[in-house]
Coordinates of N, CA and C in Angstrom, one line a residue:
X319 N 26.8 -13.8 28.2 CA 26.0 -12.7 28.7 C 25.1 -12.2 27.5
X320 N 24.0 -12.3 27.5 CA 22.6 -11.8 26.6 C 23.0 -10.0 26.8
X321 N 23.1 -9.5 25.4 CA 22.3 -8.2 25.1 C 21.2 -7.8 25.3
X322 N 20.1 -8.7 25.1 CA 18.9 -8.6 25.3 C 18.4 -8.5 26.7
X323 N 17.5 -6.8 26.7 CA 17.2 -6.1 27.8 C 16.0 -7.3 28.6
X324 N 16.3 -7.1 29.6 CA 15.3 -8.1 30.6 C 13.7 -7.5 30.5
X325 N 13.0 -8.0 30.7 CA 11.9 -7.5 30.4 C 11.5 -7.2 32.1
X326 N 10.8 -5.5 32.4 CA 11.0 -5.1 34.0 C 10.1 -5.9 34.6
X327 N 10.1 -6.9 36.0 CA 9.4 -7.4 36.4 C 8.0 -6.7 37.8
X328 N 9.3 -5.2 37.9 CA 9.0 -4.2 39.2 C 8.3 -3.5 38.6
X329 N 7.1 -2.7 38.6 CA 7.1 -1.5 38.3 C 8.0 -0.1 37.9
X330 N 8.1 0.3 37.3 CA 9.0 1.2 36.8 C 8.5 3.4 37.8
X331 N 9.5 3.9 38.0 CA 9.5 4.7 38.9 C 7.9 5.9 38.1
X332 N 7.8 6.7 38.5 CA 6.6 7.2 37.4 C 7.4 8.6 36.8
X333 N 9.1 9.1 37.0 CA 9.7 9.6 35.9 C 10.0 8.4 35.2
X334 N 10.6 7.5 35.1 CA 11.2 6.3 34.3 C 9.7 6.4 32.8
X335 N 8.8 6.4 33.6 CA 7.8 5.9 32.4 C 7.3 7.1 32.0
X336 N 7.4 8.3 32.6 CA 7.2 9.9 31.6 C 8.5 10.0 31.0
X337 N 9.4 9.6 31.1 CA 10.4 9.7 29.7 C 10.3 8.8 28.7
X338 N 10.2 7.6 29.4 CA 9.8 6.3 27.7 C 8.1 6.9 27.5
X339 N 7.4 7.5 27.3 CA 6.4 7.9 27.0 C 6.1 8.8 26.0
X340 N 7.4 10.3 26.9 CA 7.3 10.8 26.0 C 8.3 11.2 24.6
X341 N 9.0 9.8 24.5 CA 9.6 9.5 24.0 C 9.0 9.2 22.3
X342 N 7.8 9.1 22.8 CA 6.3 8.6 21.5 C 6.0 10.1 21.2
X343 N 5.9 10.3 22.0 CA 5.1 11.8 21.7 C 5.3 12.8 21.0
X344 N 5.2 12.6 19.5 CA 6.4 13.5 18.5 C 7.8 13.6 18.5
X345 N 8.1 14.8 17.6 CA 9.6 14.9 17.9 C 9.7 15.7 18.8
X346 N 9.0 16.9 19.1 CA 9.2 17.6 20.3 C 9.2 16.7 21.8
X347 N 8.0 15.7 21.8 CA 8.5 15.0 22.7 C 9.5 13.9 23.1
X348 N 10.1 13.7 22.1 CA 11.6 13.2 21.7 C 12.4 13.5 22.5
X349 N 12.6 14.6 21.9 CA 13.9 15.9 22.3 C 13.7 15.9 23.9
X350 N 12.2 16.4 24.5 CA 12.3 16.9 25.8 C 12.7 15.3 26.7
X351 N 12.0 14.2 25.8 CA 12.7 12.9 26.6 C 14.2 12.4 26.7
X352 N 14.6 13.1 26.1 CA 16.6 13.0 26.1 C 17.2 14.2 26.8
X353 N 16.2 15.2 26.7 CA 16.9 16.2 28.1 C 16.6 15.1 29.2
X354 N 15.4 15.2 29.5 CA 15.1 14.5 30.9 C 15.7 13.6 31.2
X355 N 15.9 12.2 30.0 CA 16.8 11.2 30.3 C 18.5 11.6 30.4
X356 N 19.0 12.9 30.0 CA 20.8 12.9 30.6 C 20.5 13.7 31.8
X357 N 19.6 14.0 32.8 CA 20.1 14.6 33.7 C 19.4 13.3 34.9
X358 N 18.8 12.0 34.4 CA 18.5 11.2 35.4 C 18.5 9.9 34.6
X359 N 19.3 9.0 34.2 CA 19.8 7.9 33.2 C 18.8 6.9 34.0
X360 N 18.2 6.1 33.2 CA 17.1 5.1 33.9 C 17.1 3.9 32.7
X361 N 17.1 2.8 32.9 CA 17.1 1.8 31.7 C 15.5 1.8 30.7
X362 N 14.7 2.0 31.7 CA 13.5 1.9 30.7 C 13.4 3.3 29.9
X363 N 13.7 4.2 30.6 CA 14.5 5.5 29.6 C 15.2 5.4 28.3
X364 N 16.0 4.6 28.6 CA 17.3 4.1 27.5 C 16.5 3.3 26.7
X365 N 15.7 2.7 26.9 CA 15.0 1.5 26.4 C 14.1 2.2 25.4
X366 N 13.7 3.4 25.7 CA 12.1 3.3 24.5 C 13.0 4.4 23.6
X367 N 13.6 5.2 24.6 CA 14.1 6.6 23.4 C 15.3 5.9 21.9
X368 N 15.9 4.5 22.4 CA 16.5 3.6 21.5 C 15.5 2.8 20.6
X369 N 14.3 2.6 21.4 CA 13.3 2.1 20.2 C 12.5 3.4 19.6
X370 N 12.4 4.2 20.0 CA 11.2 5.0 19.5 C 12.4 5.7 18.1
X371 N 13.6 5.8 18.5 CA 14.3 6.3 17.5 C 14.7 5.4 16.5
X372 N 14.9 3.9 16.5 CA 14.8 2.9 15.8 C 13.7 2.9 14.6
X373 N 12.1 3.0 15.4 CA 11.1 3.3 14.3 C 10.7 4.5 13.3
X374 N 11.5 6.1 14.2 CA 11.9 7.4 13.5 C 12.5 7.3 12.8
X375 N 13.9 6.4 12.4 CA 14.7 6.0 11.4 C 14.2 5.4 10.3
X376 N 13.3 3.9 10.8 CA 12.8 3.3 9.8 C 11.8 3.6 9.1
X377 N 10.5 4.7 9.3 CA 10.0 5.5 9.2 C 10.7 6.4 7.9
X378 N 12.1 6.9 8.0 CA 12.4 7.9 7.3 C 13.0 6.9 6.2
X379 N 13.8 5.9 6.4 CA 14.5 5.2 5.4 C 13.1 4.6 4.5
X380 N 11.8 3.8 4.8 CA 10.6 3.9 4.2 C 9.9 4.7 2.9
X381 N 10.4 5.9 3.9 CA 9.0 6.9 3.4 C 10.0 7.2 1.7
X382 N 11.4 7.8 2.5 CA 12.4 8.5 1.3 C 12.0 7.5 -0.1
X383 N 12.7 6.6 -0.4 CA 12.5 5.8 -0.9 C 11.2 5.4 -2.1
X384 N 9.9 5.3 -1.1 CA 8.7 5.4 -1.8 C 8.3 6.7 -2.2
X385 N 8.7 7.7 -1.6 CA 8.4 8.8 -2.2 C 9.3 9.2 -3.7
X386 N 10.3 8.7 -3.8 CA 10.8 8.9 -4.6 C 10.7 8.1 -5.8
X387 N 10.3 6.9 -5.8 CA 10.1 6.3 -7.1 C 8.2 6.2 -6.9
X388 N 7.9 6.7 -6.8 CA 6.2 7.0 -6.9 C 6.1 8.0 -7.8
X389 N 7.3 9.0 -8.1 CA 7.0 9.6 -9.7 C 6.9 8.6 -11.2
X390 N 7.6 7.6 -10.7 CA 7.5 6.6 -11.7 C 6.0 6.4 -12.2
X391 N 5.5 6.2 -13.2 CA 4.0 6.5 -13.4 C 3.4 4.7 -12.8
X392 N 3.8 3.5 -13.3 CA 3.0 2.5 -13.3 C 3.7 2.1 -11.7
X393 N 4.7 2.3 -11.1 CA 5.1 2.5 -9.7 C 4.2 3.6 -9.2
X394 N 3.6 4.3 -9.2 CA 3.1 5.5 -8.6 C 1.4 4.7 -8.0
X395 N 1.0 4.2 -9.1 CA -0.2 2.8 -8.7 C 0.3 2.0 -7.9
X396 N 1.2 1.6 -7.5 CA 1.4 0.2 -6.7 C 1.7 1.2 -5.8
X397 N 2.6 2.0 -5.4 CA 2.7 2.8 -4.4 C 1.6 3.5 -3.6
X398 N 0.3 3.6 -4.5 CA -1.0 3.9 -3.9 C -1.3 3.0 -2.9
X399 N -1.2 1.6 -3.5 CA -1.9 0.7 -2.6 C -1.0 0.1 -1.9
X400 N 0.3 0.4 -2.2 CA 0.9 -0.2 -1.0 C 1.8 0.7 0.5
X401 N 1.9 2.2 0.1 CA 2.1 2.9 1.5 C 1.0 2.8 2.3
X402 N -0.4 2.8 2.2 CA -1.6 2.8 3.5 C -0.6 1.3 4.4
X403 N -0.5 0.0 3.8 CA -0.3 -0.8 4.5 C 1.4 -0.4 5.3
X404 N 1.8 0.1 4.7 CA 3.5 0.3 5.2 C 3.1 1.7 6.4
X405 N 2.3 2.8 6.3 CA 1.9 3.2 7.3 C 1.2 2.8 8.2
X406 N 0.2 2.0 8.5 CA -0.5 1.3 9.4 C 0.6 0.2 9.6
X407 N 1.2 -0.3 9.4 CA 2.2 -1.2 10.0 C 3.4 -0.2 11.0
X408 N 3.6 0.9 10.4 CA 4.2 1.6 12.0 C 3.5 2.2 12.6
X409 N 1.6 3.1 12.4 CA 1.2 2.9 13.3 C 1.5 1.9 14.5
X410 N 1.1 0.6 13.9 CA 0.8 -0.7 14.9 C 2.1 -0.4 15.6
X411 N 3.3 -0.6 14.6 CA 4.0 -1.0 16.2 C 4.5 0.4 17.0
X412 N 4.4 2.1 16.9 CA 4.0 2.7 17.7 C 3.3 2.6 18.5
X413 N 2.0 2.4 18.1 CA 1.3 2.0 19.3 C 1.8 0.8 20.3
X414 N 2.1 0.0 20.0 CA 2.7 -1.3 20.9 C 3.8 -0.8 21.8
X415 N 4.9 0.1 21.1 CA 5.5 0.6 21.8 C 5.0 1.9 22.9
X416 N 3.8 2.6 22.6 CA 3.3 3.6 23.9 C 2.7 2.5 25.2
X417 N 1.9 1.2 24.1 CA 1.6 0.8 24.8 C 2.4 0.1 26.3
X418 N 3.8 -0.3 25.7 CA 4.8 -0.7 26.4 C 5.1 0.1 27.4
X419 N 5.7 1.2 26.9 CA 5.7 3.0 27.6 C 5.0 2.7 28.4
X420 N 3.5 3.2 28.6 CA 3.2 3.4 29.6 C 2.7 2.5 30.7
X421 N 3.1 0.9 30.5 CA 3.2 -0.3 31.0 C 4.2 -0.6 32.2
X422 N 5.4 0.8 31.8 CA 6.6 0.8 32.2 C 7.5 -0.7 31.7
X423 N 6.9 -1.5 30.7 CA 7.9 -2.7 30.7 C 8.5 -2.4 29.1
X424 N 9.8 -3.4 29.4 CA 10.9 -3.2 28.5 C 10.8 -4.1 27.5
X425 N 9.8 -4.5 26.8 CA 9.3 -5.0 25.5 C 9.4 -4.4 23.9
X426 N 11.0 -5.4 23.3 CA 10.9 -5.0 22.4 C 9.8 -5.0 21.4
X427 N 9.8 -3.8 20.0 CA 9.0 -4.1 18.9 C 8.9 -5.1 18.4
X428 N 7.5 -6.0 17.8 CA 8.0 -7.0 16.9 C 9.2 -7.2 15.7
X429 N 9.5 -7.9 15.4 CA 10.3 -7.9 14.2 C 11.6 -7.1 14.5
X430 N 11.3 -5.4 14.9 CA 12.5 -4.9 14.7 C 13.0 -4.2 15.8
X431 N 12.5 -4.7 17.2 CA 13.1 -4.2 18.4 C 14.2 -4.4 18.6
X432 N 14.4 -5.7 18.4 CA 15.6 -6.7 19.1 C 16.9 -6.1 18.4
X433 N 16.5 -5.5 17.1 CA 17.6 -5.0 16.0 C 18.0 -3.4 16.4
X434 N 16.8 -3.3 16.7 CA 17.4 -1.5 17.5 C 18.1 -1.5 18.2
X435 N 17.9 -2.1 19.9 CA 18.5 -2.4 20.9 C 20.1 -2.2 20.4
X436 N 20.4 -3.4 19.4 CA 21.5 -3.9 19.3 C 22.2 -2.6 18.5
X437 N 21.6 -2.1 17.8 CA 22.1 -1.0 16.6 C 22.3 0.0 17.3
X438 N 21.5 0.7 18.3 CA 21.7 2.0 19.1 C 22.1 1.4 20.4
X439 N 22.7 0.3 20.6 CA 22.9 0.4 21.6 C 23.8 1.2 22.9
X440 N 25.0 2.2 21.8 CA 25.5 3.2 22.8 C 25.0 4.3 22.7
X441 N 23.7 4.3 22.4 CA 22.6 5.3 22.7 C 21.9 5.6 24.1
X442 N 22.2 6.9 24.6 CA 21.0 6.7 25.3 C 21.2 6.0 27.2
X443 N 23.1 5.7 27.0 CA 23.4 5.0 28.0 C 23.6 6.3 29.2

């Protein structure tokens, strides 16, 4: 038996896809997407608020880190040039995931969907 979420072949209901939606939509739209999703449980529900929190996490574990040795002075130059690329790299795959969102299909992130799924997986059930 595969872990790995089927990718939806049906259309998705049009609450199913205003919850994985606004599951992107900041943290306030976060939050209002996990009320909505415990009082009506829907897979593509479960599906983005597990990824969108996957990239919130990775996001935080990123940023801490670089921010923190960027006081280092000759690290603080390499940290110049290299957070633009580590933020436009979760732009991208944000966007890939609204774009998923409002697709209604269950497409993990590159690289690090398939790892979320698996890591939050009693998330969100």
């Amino acid at each position: 038996m595969s872990t790995t979420p089927e990718t939806s072949a049906t259309p998705a209901a049009k609450e199913d896809t205003t919850i994985a939606l606004l599951a992107y939509i900041t943290i306030i739209g976060f939050i209002i997407a996990i009320v909505l999703h415990s009082s009506k449980k829907t897979a593509l529900g479960s599906f983005h608020l597990r990824q969108c929190l996957g990239l919130f996490i990775t996001g935080l574990v990123v940023w801490i880190p670089c921010a923190i040795i960027s006081f280092i002075p000759f690290v603080n130059f390499i940290m110049i040039l290299v957070w633009p690329l580590i933020g436009l790299t979760l732009l991208v795959l944000w966007i890939m995931g609204l774009i998923s969102a409002i697709n209604g299909q269950q497409k993990p992130l590159p690289v690090v969907g398939e790892h979320y799924q698996k890591w939050f997986a009693g998330a969100f059930v």
